[in-house]
Coordinates of C-alpha atoms in Angstrom, one line a residue:
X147 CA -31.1 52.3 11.6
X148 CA -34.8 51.7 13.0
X149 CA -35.9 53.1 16.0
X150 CA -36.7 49.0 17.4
X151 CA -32.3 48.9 17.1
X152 CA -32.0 52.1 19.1
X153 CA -33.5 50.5 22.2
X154 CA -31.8 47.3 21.7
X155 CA -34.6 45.5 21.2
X156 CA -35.0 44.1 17.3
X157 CA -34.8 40.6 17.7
X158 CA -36.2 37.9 15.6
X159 CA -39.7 37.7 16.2
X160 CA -40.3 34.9 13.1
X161 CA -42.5 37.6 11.5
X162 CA -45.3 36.3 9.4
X163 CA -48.0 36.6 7.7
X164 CA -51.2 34.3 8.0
X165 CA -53.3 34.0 4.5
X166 CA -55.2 30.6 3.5
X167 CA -57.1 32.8 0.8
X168 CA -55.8 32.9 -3.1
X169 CA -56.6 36.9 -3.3
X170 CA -56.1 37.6 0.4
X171 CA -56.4 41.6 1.0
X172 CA -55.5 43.9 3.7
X173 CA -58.1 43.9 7.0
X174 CA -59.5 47.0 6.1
X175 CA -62.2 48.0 9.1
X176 CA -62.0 43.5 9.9
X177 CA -61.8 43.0 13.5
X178 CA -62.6 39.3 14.1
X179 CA -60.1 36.4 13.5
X180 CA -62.5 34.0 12.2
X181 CA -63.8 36.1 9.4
X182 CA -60.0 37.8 8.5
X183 CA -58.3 34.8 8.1
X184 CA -60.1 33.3 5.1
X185 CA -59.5 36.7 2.9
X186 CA -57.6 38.8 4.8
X187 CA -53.5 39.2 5.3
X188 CA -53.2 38.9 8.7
X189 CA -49.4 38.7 10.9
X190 CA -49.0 35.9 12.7
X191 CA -49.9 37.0 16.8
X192 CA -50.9 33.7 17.8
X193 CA -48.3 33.1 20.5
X194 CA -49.8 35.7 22.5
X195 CA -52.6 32.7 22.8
X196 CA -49.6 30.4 24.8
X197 CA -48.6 33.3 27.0
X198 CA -52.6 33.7 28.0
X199 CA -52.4 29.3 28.3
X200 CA -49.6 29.6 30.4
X201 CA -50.7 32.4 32.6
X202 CA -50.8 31.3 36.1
X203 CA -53.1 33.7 37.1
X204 CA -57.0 32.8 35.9
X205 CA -57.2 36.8 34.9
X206 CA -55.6 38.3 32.0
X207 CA -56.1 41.9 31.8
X208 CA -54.5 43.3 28.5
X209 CA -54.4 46.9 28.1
X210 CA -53.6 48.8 24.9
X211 CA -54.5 52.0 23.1
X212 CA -57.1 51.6 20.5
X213 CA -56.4 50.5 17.0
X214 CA -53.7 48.0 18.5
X215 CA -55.3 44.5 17.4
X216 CA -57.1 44.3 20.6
X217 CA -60.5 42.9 19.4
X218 CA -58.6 40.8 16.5
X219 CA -56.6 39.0 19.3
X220 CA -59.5 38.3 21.1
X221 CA -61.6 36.8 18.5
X222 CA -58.1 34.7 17.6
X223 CA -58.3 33.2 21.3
X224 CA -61.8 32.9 20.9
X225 CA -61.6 30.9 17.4
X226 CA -58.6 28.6 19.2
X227 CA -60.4 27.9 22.2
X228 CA -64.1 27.6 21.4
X229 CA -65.5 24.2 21.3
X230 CA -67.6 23.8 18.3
X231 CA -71.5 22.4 18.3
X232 CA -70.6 20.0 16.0
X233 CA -67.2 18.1 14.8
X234 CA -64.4 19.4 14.2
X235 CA -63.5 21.2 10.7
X236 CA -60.7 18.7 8.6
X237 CA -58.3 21.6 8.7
X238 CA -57.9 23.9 11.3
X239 CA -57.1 27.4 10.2
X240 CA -53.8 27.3 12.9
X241 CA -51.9 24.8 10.4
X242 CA -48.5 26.1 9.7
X243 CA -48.9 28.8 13.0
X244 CA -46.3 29.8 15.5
X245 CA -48.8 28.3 17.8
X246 CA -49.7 25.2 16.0
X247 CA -45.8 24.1 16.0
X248 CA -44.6 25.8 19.6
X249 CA -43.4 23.4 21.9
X250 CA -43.9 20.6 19.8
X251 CA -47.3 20.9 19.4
X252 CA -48.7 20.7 23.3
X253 CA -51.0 23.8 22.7
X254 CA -53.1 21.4 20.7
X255 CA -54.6 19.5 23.0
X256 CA -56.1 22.9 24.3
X257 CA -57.3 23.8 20.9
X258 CA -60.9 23.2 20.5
X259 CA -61.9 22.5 24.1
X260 CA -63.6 24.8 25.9
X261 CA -67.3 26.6 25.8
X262 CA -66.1 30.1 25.3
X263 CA -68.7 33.3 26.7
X264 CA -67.8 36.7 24.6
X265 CA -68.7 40.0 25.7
X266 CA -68.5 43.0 23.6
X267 CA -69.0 46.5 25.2
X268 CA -67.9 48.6 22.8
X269 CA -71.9 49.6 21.9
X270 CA -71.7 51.0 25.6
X271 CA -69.1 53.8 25.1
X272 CA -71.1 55.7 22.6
X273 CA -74.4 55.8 24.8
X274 CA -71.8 56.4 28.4
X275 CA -74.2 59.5 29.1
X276 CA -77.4 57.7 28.3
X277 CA -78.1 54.3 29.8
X278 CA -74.5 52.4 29.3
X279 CA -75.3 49.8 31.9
X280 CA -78.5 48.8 29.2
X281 CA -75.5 48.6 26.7
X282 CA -73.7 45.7 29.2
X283 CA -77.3 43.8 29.9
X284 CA -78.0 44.0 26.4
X285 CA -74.4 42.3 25.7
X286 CA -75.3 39.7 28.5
X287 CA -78.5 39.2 26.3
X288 CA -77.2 38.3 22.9
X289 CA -74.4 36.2 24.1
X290 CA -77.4 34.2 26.2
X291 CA -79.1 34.3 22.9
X292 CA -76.4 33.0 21.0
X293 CA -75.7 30.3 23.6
X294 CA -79.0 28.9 23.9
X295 CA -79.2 26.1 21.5
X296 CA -76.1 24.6 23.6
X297 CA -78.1 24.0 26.7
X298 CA -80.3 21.4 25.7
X299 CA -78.9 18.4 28.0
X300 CA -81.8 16.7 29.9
X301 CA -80.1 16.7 33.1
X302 CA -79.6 20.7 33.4
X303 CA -82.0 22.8 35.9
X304 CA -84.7 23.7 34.0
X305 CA -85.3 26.9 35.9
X306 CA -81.7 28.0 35.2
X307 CA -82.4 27.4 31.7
X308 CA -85.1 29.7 31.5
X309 CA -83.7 32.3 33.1
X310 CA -81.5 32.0 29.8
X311 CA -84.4 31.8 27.7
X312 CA -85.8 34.8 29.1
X313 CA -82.7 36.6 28.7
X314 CA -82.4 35.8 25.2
X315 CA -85.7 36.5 24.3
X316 CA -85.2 40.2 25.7
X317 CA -88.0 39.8 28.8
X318 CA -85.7 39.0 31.5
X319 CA -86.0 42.1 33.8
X320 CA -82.7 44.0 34.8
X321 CA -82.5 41.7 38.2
X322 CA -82.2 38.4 36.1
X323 CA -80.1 40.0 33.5
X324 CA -78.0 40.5 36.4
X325 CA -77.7 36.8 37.5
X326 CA -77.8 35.4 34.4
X327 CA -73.6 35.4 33.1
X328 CA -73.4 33.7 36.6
X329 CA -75.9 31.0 35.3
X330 CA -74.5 30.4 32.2
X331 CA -71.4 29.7 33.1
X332 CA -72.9 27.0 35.9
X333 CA -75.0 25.6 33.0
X334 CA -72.0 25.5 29.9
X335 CA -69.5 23.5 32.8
X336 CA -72.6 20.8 33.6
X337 CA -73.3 20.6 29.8
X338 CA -70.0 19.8 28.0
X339 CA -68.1 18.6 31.8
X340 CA -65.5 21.2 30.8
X341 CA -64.4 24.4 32.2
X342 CA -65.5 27.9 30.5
X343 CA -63.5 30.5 29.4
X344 CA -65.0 34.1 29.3
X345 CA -63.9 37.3 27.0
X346 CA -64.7 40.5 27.3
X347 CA -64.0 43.1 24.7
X348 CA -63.7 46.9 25.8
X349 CA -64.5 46.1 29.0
X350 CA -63.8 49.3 30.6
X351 CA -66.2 51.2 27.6
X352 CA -68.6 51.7 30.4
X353 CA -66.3 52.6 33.9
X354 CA -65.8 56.2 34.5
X355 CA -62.7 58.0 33.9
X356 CA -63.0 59.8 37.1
X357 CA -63.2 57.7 40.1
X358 CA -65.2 61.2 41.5
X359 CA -68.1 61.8 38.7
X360 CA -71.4 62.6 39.4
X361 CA -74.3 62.6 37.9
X362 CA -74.1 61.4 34.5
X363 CA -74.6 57.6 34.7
X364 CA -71.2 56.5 34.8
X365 CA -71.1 55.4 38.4
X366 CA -74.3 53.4 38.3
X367 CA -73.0 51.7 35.1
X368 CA -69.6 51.0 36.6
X369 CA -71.6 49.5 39.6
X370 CA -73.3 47.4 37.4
X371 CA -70.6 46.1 35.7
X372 CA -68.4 45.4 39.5
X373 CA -71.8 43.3 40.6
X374 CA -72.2 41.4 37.0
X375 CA -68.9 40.9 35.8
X376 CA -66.5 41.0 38.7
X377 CA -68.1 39.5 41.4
X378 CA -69.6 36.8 38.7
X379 CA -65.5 35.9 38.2
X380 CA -64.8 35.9 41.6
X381 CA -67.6 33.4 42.3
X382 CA -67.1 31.4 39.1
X383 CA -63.8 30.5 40.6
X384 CA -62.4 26.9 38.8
X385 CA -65.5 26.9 36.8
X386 CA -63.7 29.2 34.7
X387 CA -60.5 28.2 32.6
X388 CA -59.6 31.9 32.0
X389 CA -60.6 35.3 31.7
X390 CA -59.6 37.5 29.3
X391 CA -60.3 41.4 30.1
X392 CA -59.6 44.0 26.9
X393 CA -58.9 47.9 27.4
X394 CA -57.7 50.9 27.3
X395 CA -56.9 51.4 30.9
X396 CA -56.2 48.2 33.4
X397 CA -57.2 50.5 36.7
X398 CA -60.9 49.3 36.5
X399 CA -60.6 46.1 36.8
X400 CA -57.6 45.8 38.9
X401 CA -59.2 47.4 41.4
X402 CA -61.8 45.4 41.3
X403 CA -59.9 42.4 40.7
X404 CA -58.0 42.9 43.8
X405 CA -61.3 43.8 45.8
X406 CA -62.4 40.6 45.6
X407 CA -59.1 38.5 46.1
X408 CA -58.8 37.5 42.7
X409 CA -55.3 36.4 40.7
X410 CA -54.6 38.8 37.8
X411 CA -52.0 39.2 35.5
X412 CA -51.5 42.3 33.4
X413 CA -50.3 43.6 30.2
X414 CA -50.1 47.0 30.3
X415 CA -47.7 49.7 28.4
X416 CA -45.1 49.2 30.9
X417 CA -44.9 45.4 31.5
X418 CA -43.4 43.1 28.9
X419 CA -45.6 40.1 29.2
X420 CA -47.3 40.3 25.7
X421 CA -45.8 43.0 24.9
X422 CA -45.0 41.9 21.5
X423 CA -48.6 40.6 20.1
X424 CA -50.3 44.2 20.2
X425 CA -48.9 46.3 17.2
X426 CA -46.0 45.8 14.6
X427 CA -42.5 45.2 14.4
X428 CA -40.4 47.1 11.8
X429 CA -40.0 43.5 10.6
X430 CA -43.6 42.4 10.4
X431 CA -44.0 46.1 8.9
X432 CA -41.5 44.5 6.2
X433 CA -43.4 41.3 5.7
X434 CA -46.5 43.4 4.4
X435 CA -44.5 45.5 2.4
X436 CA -43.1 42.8 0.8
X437 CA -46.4 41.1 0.0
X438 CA -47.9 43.8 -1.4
X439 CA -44.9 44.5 -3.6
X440 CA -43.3 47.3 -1.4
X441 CA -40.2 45.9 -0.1
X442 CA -38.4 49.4 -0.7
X443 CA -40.5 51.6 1.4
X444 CA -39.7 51.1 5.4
X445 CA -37.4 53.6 5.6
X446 CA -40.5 55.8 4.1
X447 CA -42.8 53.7 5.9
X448 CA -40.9 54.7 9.5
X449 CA -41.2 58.1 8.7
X450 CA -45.0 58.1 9.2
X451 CA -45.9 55.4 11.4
X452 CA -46.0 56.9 15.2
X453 CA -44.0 54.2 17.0
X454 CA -44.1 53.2 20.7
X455 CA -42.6 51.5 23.6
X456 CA -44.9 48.9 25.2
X457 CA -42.6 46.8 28.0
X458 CA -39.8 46.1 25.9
X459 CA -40.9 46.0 22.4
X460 CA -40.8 49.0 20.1
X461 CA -43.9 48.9 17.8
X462 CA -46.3 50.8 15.4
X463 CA -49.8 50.7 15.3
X464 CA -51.5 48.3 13.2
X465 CA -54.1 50.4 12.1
X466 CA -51.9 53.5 10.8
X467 CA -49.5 50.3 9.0
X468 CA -53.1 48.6 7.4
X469 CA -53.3 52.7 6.0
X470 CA -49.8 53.5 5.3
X471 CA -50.0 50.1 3.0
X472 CA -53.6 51.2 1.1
X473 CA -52.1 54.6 0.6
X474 CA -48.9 53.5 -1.1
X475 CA -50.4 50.1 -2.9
X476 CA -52.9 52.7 -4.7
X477 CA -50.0 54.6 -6.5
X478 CA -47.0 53.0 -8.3
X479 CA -45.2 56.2 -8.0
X480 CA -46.5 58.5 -5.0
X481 CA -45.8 62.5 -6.0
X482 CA -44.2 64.5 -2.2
X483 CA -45.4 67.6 -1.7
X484 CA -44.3 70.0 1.3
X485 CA -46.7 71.7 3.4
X486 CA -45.3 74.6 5.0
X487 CA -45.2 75.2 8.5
X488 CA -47.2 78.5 8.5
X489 CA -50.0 76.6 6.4
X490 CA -50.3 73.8 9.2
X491 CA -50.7 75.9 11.9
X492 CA -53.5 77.7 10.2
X493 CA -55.2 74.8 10.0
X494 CA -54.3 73.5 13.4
X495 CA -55.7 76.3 14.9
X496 CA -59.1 76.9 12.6
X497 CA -59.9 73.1 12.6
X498 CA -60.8 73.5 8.6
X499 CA -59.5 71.2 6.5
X500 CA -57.1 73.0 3.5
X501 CA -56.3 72.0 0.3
X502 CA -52.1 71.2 -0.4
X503 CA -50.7 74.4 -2.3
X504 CA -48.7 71.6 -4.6
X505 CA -51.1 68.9 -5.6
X506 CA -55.0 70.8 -4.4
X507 CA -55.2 67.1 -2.6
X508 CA -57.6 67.7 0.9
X509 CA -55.8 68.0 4.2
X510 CA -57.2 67.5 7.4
X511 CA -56.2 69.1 10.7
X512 CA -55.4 65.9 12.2
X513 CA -53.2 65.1 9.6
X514 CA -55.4 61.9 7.8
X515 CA -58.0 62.3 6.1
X516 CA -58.5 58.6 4.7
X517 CA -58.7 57.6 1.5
X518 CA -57.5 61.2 0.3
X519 CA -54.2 61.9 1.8
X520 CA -51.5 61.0 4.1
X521 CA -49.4 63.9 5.6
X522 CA -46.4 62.9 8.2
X523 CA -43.9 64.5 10.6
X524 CA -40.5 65.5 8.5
X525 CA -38.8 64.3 11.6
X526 CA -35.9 62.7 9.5
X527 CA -35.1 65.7 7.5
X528 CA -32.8 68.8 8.5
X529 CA -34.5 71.6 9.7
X530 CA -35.3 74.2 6.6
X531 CA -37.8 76.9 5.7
X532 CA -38.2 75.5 2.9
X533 CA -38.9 71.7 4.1
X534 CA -39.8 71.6 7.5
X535 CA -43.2 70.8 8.2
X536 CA -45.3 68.3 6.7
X537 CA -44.9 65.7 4.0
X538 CA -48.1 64.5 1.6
X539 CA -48.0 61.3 -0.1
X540 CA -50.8 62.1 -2.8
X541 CA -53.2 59.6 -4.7
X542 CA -53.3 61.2 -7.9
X543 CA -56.6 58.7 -8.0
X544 CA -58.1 60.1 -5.0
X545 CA -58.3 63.5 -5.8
X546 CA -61.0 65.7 -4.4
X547 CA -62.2 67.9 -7.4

């Protein structure tokens, strides 16, 4: 029995998979929905798009560990919401979608509607201990950049709009930079007479972990973020459909959320409000297996994925199923080798990778090295001298020589 039926909660989610391409493949390293959907396999989240509609509160702040479809969601709402420069495609890639058909079709006349501001911070954790508040202006930047063309109605301020123009062409200075997400939302609402919804990917890339550090530029870029982003959504107010904030931790921004007297609602590992559209259900883990010809190997399958609890759905990461299913598709007949306990923590200890006594296939410490070798807990199996440890699924193809 899986783990999901131990805590009761296995029900029918309607998995399935989204695919409009003849030779769709698994989203290997794809993270935005508008690109994945014409050649990737993707599950069907897109409800968690009507429990962000349906939100009371203007501020969604959804919280997850990485590698949990975080960014793909995002882009989803993104590619529902956004309001196109130009008419509408003939077919919208939502046809046949839990979405497109939920409660009789009244999510449609959201679909398409609004001007939509994305920000991606994500280039802001890698350069924390340099200049990560750079990272968020230069994210301001592009998205003014991108924008642009859209602001071309006679009746908008022209001094607003070149502020944006300034900010797009890289020569606004840090002060305007500052003002600008402000102005673009004012300018979007006047231009298409429609509220504005605004993203934010890895939004917390650039806070500090430690409300008390010092001295290595976190403070001044979490500062910067509270006086661009947060007070900019507290003073949007109505001008703003929604907000949608993605993380790893919610602290950040409920704090200042709450700061500043503005409605949130999270989702966070312990809440069950979306808990369902970040990560995999044993039955969704089934609906890729069966596509790719698999439809034996869940029981297997279980034995590697690291599964866990968010609110009240039991679930496995994405990212480790997207491998799991590479790894076995490779090999018709995968070979199991044992890796003995005393061998593990030798290389646990050392940090060196090691090759398997059995099959000479290259482990690493953490227990993945991609495209070489999968090793897994032997939680299911009986403790033995001769089994416990870990198990390799080895890709004959793959071999390091």
């Amino acid at each position: 029995m899986s783990e999901q039926a131990n805590y009761g909660v296995a029900h029918a989610f309607g998995a399935r998979l989204l695919s409009y391409a003849d030779n769709a493949a698994l989203p290997v390293d794809v993270h935005d929905f508008s690109d994945a959907i014409n050649r990737c396999l993707l599950v069907d989240k897109t409800m968690f798009i009507a429990d962000i509609l349906d939100s009371e509160a203007p501020v969604a702040v959804c919280c997850r560990p990485k590698g949990f479809g975080k960014s793909m969601n995002l882009s989803m709402l993104k590619c529902y919401l956004e309001r196109p420069d130009h008419r509408r495609p003939d077919r919208s890639p939502f046809v046949g979608s839990q979405i497109w058909q939920a409660g009789g079709g009244h999510y449609r006349d959201e679909y398409a509607c609004y001007p939509i501001i994305t920000l991606d911070f994500s280039a802001a954790a890698a350069g924390r201990d340099a200049d990560a508040a750079a990272a968020i202006r230069s994210a301001v930047a592009n998205e003014c950049a991108r924008l642009l063309p859209l602001l071309a109605a006679p009746d908008l301020s022209r001094r607003e709009v070149r502020l944006i123009e300034r900010a797009a062409r890289g020569v606004a200075s840090d002060k305007e930079i500052d003002a600008a997400l402000g102005v673009l939302i004012k300018l979007l609402q006047a231009a298409f007479d429609e509220q504005v919804v605004l993203l934010i990917d890895d939004y917390d890339a650039v806070c500090p972990k430690r409300l008390d550090a010092k001295d290595d530029g976190s403070v001044d870029s979490l500062e910067s973020l509270s006086r661009m982003l947060f007070d900019t959504i507290a003073d949007a107010g109505d001008s703003l459909r929604l907000t949608c904030l993605m993380g790893e931790r919610p602290g950040p921004a409920e704090l200042a959320l709450s700061q500043r007297g503005v409605s949130y609602r999270s989702a966070t590992a312990l809440s069950s409000w979306c808990d369902r559209w970040f990560g995999f259900s044993d039955d969704e883990v089934q609906v890729l297996l069966d596509c790719i010809g698999r439809n034996g190997c869940l029981d297997d399958a279980r034995e590697w994925l690291e599964g866990y609890l968010f609110g009240g759905f039991y679930c496995s990461s994405p990212e480790r199923v997207v491998d799991y299913d590479i790894a076995i598709a490779s090999r018709p007949f995968g070979r199991i080798c044992i890796v003995t306990p005393t061998v593990w923590a030798h290389a646990s200890a050392t940090g060196i990778s090691f090759a398997c006594p059995h099959c000479s296939i290259w482990l690493s410490r953490m227990g993945l090295l991609r495209r070489q070798c999968i090793c897994m807990p032997r939680r299911s199996m009986p403790p033995s001298p001769k089994i416990s440890g870990l198990r390799c699924i080895c890709l004959d193809s793959l071999r390091r020589i």
